[in-house]
XYZ file of C-alpha atoms in Angstrom:
585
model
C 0.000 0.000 0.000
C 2.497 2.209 0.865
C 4.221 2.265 -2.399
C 0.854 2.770 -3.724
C 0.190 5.551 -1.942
C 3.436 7.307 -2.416
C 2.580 6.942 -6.066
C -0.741 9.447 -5.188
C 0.932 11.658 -3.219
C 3.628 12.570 -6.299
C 0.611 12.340 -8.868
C -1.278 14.670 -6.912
C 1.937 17.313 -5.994
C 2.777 17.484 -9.668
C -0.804 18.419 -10.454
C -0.533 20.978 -7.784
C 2.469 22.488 -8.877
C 1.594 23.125 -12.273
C -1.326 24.336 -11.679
C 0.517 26.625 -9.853
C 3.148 27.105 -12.201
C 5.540 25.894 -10.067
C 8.292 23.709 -11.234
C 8.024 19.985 -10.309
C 11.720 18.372 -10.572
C 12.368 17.983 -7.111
C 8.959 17.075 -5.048
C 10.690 16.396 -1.250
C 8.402 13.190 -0.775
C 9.815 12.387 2.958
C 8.678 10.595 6.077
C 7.266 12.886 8.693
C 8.701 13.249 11.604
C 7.933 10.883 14.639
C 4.240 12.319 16.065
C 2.810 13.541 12.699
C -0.199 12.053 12.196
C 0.524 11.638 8.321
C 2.428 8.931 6.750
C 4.466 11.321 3.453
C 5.131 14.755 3.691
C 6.528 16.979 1.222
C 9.625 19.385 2.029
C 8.957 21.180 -1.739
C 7.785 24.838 -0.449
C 11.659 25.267 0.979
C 13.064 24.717 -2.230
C 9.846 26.637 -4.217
C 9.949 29.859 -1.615
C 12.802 32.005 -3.334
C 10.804 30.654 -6.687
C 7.916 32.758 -5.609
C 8.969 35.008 -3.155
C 6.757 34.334 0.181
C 7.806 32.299 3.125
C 7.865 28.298 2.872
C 4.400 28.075 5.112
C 2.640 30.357 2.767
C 3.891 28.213 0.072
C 3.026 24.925 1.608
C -0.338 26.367 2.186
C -1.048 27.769 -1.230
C -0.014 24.072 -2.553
C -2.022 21.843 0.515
C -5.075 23.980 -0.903
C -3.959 23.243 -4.759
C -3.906 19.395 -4.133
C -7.144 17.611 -5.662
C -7.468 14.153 -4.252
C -10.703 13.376 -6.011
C -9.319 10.571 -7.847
C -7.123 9.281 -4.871
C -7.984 6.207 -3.345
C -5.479 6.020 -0.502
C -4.916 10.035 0.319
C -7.412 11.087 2.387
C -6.225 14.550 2.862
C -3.233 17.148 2.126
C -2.707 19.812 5.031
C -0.354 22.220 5.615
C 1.387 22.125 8.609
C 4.392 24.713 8.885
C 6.574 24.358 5.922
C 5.524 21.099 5.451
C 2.369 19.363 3.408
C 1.683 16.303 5.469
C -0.478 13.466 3.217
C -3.265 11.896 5.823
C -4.153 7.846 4.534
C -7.847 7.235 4.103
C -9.277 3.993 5.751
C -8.665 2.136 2.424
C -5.202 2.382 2.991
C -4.716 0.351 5.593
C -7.515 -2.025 4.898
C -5.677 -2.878 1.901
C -2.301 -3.236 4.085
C -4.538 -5.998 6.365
C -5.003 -7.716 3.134
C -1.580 -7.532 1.215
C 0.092 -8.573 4.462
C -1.679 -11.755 4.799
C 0.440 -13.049 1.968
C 3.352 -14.562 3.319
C 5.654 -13.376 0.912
C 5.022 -9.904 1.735
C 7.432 -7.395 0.812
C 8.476 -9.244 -2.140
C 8.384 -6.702 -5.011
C 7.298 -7.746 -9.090
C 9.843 -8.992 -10.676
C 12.195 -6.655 -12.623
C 13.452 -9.007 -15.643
C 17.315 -7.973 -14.663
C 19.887 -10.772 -13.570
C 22.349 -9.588 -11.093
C 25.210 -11.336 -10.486
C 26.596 -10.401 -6.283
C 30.622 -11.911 -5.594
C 31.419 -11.953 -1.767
C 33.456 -13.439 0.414
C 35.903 -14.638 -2.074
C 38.496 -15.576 0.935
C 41.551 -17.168 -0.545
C 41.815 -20.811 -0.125
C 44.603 -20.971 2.614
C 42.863 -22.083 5.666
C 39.582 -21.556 7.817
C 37.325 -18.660 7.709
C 38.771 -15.934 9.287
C 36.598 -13.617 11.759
C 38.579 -10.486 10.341
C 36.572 -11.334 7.244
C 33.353 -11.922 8.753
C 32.132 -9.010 7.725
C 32.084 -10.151 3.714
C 30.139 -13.335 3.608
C 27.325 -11.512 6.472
C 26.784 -8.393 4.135
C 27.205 -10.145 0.974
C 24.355 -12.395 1.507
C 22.432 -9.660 2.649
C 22.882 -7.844 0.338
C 22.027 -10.821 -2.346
C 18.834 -11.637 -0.445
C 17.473 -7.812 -0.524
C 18.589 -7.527 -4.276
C 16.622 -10.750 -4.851
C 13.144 -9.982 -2.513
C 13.388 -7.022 -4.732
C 12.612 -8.570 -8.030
C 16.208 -9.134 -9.174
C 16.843 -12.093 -10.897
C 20.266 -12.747 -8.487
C 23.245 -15.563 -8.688
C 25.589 -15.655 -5.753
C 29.247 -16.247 -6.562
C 32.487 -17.270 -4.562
C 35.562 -16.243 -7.180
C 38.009 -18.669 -5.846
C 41.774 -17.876 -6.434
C 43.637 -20.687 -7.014
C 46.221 -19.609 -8.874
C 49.842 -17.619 -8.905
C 52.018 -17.955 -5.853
C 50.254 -18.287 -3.038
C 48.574 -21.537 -4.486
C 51.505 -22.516 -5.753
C 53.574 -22.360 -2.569
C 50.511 -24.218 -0.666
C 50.328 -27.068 -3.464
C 54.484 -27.687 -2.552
C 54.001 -27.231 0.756
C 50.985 -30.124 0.697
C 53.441 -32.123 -1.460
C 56.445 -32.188 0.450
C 55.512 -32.273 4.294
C 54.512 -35.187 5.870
C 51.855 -35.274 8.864
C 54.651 -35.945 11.621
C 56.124 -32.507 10.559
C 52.796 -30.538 11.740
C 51.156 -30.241 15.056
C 47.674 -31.644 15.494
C 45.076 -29.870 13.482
C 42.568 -27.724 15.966
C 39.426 -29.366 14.070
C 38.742 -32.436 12.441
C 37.681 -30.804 9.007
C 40.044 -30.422 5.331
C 40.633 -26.682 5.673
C 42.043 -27.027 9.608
C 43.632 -29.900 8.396
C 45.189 -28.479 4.832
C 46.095 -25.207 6.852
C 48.867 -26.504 8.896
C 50.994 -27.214 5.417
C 50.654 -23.742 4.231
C 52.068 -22.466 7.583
C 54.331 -24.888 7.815
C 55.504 -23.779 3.755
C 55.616 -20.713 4.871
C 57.760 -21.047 8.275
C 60.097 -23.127 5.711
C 60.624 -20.350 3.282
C 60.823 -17.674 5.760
C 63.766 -19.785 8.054
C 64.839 -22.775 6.299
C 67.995 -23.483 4.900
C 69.078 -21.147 2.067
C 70.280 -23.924 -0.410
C 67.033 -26.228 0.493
C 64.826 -22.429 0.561
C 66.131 -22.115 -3.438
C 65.587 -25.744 -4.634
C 61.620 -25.306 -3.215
C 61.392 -21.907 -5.116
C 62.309 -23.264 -8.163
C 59.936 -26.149 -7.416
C 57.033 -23.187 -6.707
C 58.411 -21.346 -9.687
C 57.719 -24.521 -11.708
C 54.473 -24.893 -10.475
C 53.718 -21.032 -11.132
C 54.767 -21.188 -14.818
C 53.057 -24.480 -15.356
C 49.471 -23.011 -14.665
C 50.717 -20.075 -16.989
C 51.183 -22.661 -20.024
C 48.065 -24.427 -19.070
C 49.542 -27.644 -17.949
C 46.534 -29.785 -16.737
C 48.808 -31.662 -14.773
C 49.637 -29.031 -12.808
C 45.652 -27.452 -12.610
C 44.801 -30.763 -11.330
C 47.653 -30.758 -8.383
C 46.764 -27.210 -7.480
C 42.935 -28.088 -7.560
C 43.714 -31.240 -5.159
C 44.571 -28.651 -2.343
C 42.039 -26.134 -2.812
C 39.115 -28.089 -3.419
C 39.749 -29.664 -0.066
C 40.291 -26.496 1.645
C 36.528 -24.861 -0.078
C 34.857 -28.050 0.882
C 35.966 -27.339 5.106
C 35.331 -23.341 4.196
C 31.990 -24.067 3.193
C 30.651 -26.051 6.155
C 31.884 -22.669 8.331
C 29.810 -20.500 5.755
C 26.882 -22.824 5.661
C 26.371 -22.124 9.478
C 25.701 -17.933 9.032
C 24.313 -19.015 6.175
C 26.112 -17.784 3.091
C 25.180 -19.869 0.413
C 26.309 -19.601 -2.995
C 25.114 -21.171 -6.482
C 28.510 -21.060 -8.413
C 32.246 -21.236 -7.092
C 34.264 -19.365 -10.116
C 37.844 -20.532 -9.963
C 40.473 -18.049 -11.603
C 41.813 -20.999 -13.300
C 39.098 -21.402 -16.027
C 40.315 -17.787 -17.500
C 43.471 -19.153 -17.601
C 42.539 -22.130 -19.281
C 39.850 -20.643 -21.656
C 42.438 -18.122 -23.166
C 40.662 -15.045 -21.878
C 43.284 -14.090 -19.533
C 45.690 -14.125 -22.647
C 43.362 -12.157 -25.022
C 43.208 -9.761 -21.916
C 46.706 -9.430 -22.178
C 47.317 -9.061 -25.896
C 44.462 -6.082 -25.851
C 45.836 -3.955 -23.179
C 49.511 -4.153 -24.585
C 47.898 -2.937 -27.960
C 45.961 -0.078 -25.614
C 47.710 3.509 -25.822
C 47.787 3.115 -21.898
C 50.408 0.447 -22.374
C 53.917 0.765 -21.301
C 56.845 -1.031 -20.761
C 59.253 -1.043 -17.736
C 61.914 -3.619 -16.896
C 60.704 -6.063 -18.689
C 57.212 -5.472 -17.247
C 54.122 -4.796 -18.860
C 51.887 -1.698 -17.023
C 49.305 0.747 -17.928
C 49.202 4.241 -16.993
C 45.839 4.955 -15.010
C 46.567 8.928 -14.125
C 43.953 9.719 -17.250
C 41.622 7.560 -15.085
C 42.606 9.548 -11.971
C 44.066 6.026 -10.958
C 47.236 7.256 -9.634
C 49.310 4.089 -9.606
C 50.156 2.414 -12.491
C 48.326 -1.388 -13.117
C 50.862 -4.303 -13.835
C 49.454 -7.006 -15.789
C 52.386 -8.692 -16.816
C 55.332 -9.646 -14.863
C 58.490 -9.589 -16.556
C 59.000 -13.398 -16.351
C 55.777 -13.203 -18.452
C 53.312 -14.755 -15.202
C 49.903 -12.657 -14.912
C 48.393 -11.237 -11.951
C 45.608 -11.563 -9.907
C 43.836 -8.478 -11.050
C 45.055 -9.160 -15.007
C 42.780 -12.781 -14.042
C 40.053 -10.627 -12.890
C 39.415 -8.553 -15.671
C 38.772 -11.841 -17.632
C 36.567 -13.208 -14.743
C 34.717 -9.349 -15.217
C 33.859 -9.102 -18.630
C 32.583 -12.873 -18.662
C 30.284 -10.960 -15.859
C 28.959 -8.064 -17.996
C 28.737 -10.931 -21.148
C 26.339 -13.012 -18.772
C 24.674 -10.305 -16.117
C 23.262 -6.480 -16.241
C 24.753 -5.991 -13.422
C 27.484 -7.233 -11.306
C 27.613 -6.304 -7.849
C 30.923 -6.818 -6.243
C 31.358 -7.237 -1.753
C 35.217 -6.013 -0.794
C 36.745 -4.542 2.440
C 38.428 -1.056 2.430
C 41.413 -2.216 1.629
C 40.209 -2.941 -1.535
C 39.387 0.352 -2.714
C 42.789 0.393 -5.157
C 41.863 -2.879 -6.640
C 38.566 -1.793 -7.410
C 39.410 1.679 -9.143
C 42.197 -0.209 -11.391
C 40.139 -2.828 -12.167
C 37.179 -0.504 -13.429
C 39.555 2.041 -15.064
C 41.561 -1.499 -16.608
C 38.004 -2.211 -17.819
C 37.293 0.985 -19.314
C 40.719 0.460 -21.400
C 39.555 -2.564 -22.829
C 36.220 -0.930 -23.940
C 33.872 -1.933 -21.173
C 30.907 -0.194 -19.851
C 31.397 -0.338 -16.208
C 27.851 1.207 -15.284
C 27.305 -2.073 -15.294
C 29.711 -2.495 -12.395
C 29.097 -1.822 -8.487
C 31.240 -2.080 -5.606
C 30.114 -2.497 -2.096
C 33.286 -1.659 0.714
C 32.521 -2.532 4.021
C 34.918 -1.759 7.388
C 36.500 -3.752 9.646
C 35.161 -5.784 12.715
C 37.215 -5.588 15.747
C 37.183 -8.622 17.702
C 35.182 -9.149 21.132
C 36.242 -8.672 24.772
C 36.612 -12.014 26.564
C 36.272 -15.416 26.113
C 37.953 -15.488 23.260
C 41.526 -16.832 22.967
C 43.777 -15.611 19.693
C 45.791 -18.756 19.233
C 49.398 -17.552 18.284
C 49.725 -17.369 14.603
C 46.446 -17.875 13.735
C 44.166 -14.920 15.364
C 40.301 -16.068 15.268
C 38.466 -18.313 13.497
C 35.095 -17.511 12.403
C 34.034 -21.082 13.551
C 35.249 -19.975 17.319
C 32.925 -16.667 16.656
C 29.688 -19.357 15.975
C 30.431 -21.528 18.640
C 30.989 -18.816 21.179
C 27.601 -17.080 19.843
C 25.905 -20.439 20.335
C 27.162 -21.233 24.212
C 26.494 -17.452 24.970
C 22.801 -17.964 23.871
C 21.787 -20.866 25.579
C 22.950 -19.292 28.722
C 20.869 -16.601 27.944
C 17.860 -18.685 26.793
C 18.048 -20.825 29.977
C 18.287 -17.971 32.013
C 14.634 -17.255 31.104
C 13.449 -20.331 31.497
C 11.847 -21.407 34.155
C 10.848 -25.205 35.246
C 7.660 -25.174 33.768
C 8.734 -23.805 30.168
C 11.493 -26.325 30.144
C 8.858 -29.444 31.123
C 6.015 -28.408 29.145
C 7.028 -26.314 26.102
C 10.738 -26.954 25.234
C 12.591 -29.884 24.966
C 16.356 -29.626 24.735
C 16.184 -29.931 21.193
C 14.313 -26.571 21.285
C 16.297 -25.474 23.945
C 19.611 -26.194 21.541
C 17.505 -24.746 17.958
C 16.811 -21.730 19.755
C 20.611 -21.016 20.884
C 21.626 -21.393 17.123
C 19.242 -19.318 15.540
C 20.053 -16.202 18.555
C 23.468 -17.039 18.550
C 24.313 -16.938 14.884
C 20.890 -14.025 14.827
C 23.222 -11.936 16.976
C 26.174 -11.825 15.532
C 24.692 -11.423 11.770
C 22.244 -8.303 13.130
C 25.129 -6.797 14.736
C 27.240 -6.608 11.807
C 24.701 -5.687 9.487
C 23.014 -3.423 11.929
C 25.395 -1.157 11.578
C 26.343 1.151 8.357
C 29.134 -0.501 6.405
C 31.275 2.286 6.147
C 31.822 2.343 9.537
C 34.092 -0.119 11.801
C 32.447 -2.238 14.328
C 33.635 -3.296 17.955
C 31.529 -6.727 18.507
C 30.398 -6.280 22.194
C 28.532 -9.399 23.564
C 26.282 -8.129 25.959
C 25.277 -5.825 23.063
C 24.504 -8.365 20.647
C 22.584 -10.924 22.934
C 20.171 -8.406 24.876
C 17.067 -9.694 24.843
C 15.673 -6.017 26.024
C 17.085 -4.137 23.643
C 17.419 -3.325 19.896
C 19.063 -6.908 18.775
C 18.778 -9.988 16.973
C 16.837 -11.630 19.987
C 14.549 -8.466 20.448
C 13.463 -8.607 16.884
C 13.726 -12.260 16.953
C 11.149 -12.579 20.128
C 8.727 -10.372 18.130
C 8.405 -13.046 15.524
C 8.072 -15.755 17.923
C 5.154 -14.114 20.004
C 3.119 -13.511 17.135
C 3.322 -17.276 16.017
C 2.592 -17.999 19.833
C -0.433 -15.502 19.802
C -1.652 -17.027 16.252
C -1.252 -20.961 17.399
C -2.952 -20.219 21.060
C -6.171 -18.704 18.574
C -5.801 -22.514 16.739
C -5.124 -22.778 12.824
C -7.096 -21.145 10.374
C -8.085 -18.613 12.853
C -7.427 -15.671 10.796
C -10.513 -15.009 8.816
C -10.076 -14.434 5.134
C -12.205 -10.973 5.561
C -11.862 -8.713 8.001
C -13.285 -5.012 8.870
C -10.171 -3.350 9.532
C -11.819 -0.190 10.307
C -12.178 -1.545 13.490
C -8.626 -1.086 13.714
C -8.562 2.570 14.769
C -6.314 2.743 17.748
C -3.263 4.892 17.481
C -0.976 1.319 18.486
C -3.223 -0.157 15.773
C -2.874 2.397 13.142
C 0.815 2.940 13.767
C 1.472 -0.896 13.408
C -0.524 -1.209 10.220
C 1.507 2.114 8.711
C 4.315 0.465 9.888
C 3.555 -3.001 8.282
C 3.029 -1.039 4.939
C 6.235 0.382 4.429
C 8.008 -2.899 4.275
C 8.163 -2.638 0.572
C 9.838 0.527 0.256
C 11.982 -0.236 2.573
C 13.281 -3.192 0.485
C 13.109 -1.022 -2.286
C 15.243 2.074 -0.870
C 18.035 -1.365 0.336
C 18.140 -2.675 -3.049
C 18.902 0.540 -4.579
C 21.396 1.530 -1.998
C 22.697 -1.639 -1.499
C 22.428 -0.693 2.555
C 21.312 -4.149 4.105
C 21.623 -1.936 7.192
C 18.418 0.267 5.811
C 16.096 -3.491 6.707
C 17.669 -3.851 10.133
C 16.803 -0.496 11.053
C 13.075 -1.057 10.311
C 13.510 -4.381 11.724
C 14.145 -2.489 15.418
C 11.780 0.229 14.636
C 8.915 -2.304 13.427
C 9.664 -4.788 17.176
C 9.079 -0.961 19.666
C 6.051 -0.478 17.562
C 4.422 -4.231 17.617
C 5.723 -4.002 21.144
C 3.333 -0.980 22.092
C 0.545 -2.427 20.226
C 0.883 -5.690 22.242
C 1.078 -3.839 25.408
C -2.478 -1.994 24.652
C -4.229 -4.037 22.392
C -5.007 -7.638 24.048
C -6.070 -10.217 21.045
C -7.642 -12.930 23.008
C -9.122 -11.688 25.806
C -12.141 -12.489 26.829
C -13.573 -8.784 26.911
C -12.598 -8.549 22.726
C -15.621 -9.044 20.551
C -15.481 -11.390 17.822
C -14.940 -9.247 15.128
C -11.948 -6.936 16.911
C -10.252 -10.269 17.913
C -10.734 -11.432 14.455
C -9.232 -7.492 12.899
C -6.337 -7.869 15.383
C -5.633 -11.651 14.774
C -5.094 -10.259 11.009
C -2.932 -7.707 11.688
C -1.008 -10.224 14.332
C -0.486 -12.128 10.839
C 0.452 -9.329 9.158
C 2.991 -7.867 11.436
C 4.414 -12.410 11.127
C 4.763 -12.136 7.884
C 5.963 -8.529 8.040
C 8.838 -9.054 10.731
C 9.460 -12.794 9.434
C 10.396 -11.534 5.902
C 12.828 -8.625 7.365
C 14.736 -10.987 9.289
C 15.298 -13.496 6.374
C 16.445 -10.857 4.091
C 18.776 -10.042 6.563
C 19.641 -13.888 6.907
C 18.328 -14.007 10.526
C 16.330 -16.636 11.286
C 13.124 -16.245 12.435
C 11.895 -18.657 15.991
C 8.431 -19.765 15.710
C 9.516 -20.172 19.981
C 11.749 -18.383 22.355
């Protein structure tokens, strides 16, 4: 409704305005402030005041009174108020919200015919999940799941590097250690397992003997120069390691979750000959140069201001030379390709897209998404030396945190009669992994985040378990009034408290919420709502009982709909932001 309604209010302000002969490029559709009884206002008469020379209240007046709503449906009325003209909904509107929100994919918008392509995570193949990185595969997902609930036609991709040195030095280090040389793995899974060779490799370069140090780097160089001459043998000794080590990185990603529908090694533009034909078209480019053997392009016409290798001078490509192949097999396949990278990233990303532009790409097509870092939490948890924290400790630490918490508000009769440990053990996962999620995606991406425990697991206050417990008391409220309860008509007029009317103009912005998220690519945008949406059911659960025995039959049957509204509402929020949602707590 609400995107319905917004649709009315510009209709009618553009009307308005030229009638008035006022220009109409910028409207200043906004959300009132909190305690305005109006659910758009427009901001215009600031902007239109020097236009006509009075003050911005006369203005706003002059257009309230210009504004015919006779063929309006959902406007009831446009009033002046200040410098503002506040749009009042008309009972329509929100008896349409009681009936679009019974749909349990609510929020869901029509679907827009493009095919998005989102790459995140994208951790090198080394070793576990790190919780440095944590902050990737959370807001990547997110942001896949809004860009899908929002019509977009999405695929989620892992680019997996498995080539140049670093692959190369963990493929000799595999095939030279044996298991007595390492110390016991910390978990019984490939990538703990796998891990210990590359450290070990990489102890042995950095200390070993210098004659035995030069025979293994001409054993890595080999390796190096046989994926550049697209030795299968080689590819297949390379993929040995790193398929192992996705297969163990995977289980830890399953568990947020962050699941993806292709991994995209760098290998296959290797072996495909796109990396070459990359090559051969930026040496012909008249940003090619030459430098000690080295080929480069000069990015300052890009205002790049480093200069892009793409060929070393033993004739080995780069990571980024890889990538450009890997990018314009994106923009061949996808409209748009939406790319998840930390900060540190930034240079990458602006000689990639200027790299692009040199080979003739257009990289509107392209989108990056930078996210800060995530400091690690206070307490109770150890940094093994060498190794810092692994994202799997993060879970598992989540996990035990919230079943203390769920246990402490339990009491004996709960545990007997409602929840069996199985529940007891569901519940900790999904506010344990909830928490940790929310609070990274809670906040805006630019900025870093200090995890804080007591923070993230607060039942009482704006968290994954305060949202979550929202969710789970509607389905409680809904399966104490028995199944099928809900009627399929309702007289939401009835429905004319100010708890009641808030909730319902909450409920209907839902869509354009997930509309402003997709466009911005802010996952944080959904768990703002989310918080906002939990204080307002809260107040509307406080003063509106549903089945009490003084509620008539047809208010317990309005407020049972709007109980499933505000379900599928709050339930759909939390899954675009990956967070499950407990039918229990």
């Amino acid at each position: 409704m609400f995107l319905s309604f917004r649709e009315e209010v510009e209709d009618a302000l553009v009307d308005a305005l030229d009638g008035l002969d006022l220009p109409t490029d910028d409207l200043g559709i906004e959300t009132p402030p909190e305690g305005v009884d109006a659910v758009l206002a427009s901001s215009a008469a600031f902007r239109l005041a020097g236009e006509v020379g009075a003050p911005p209240p006369k203005v706003a007046a002059d257009v309230a009174d210009a504004v015919d709503l006779a063929d309006a449906d959902l406007v009831a009325a446009a009033t002046a108020q200040g410098p503002y003209v506040n749009f009042l909904p008309s009972d329509a509107y929100y008896e349409g919200t009681v009936e679009q929100a019974q749909d349990e994919a609510f929020g869901r918008l029509a679907p827009t015919g493009e095919e998005v392509v989102v790459e995140h995570t994208s951790a090198n193949p080394t070793g576990p999940v790190h919780v440095g990185r944590a902050r990737n595969p959370i807001t990547g997902d997110a942001v896949a799941r809004i860009l899908d609930f929002a019509g977009h036609d999405v695929d989620r991709h892992y680019y997996v590097n498995d080539a140049g040195r670093q692959m190369a030095v963990f493929t000799w280090a595999y095939e030279t250690f044996d298991e007595d040389d390492l110390p016991a793995p910390e978990r019984e899974r490939a990538d703990y397992d796998l891990v210990r060779y590359y450290r070990k490799g990489h102890e042995f370069l950095e200390e070993g003997d210098p004659e035995a140090v030069e025979e293994a780097e001409t054993e890595i160089q080999s390796l190096i120069q046989g994926m550049e001459a697209n030795d299968e043998e080689t590819f297949e000794r390379v993929a040995r390691v790193v398929d192992q080590v996705l297969s163990g990185m995977q289980v830890t990603l399953d568990r947020l979750p962050a699941p993806f529908d292709e991994f995209v090694k760098e290998t296959r533009f290797m072996r495909d000959g796109s990396t070459d034909a990359v090559v051969d078209r930026l040496k012909d480019s008249e940003y090619a140069e030459r430098e000690d053997g080295a080929w480069q392009l000069d990015l300052e016409p890009f205002d790049v201001d480093k200069e892009f290798v793409f060929l070393r001078s033993d004739g080995s490509t780069l990571y980024t030379t890889r990538d450009l192949a890997h990018h314009e097999w994106k923009f061949d396949n996808y409209d748009r390709a939406v790319t998840v990278l930390g900060e540190d990233q930034q240079l990458h990303a602006s000689q990639l897209e200027a790299a692009l532009e040199v080979l003739g790409n257009d990289t509107d097509q392209l989108e990056s998404v930078f996210y800060s870092w995530v400091n690690l939490p206070d307490g109770g948890m150890s940094t093994r030396e060498g190794t810092g924290v692994d994202l799997d400790d993060l879970l598992d630490e989540a996990v035990a945190r919230a079943r203390e918490e769920v246990e402490k508000r339990m009491d004996d009769r709960i545990r007997d009669d409602d929840l069996s440990e199985a529940d007891v053990d569901r519940i900790a996962r999904q506010v344990g992994i909830g928490a940790v999620r929310y609070d990274i995606i809670s906040k805006q991406r630019s900025k870093t985040i200090t995890f804080e425990w007591s923070r993230a697991l607060d039942f009482e206050a704006q968290s994954a378990p305060y949202v979550q417990y929202v969710h789970a008391r509607c389905c409680g409220i809904l399966a104490e009034a028995g199944e099928g309860s809900v009627p399929d008509a309702v007289d939401a007029s009835l429905l004319d408290s100010d708890e009641e009317r808030e909730l319902l103009e909450t409920v209907a912005r839902f869509p354009a919420v997930i509309e402003e998220a997709a466009a911005d690519l802010e996952p944080h945008t959904v768990a703002t709502y989310t918080r906002e949406f939990a204080e307002t059911f809260n107040a509307f659960y406080r003063e509106c009982p549903v089945l009490a025995d003084d509620v008539d039959d047809d208010l317990r049957d309005a407020r049972l709909a709007l109980v499933a509204a505000a379900r599928h509402t709050v339930g759909n929020a939390l899954y675009v932001l990956g967070v499950e949602a407990p039918e229990s707590m």
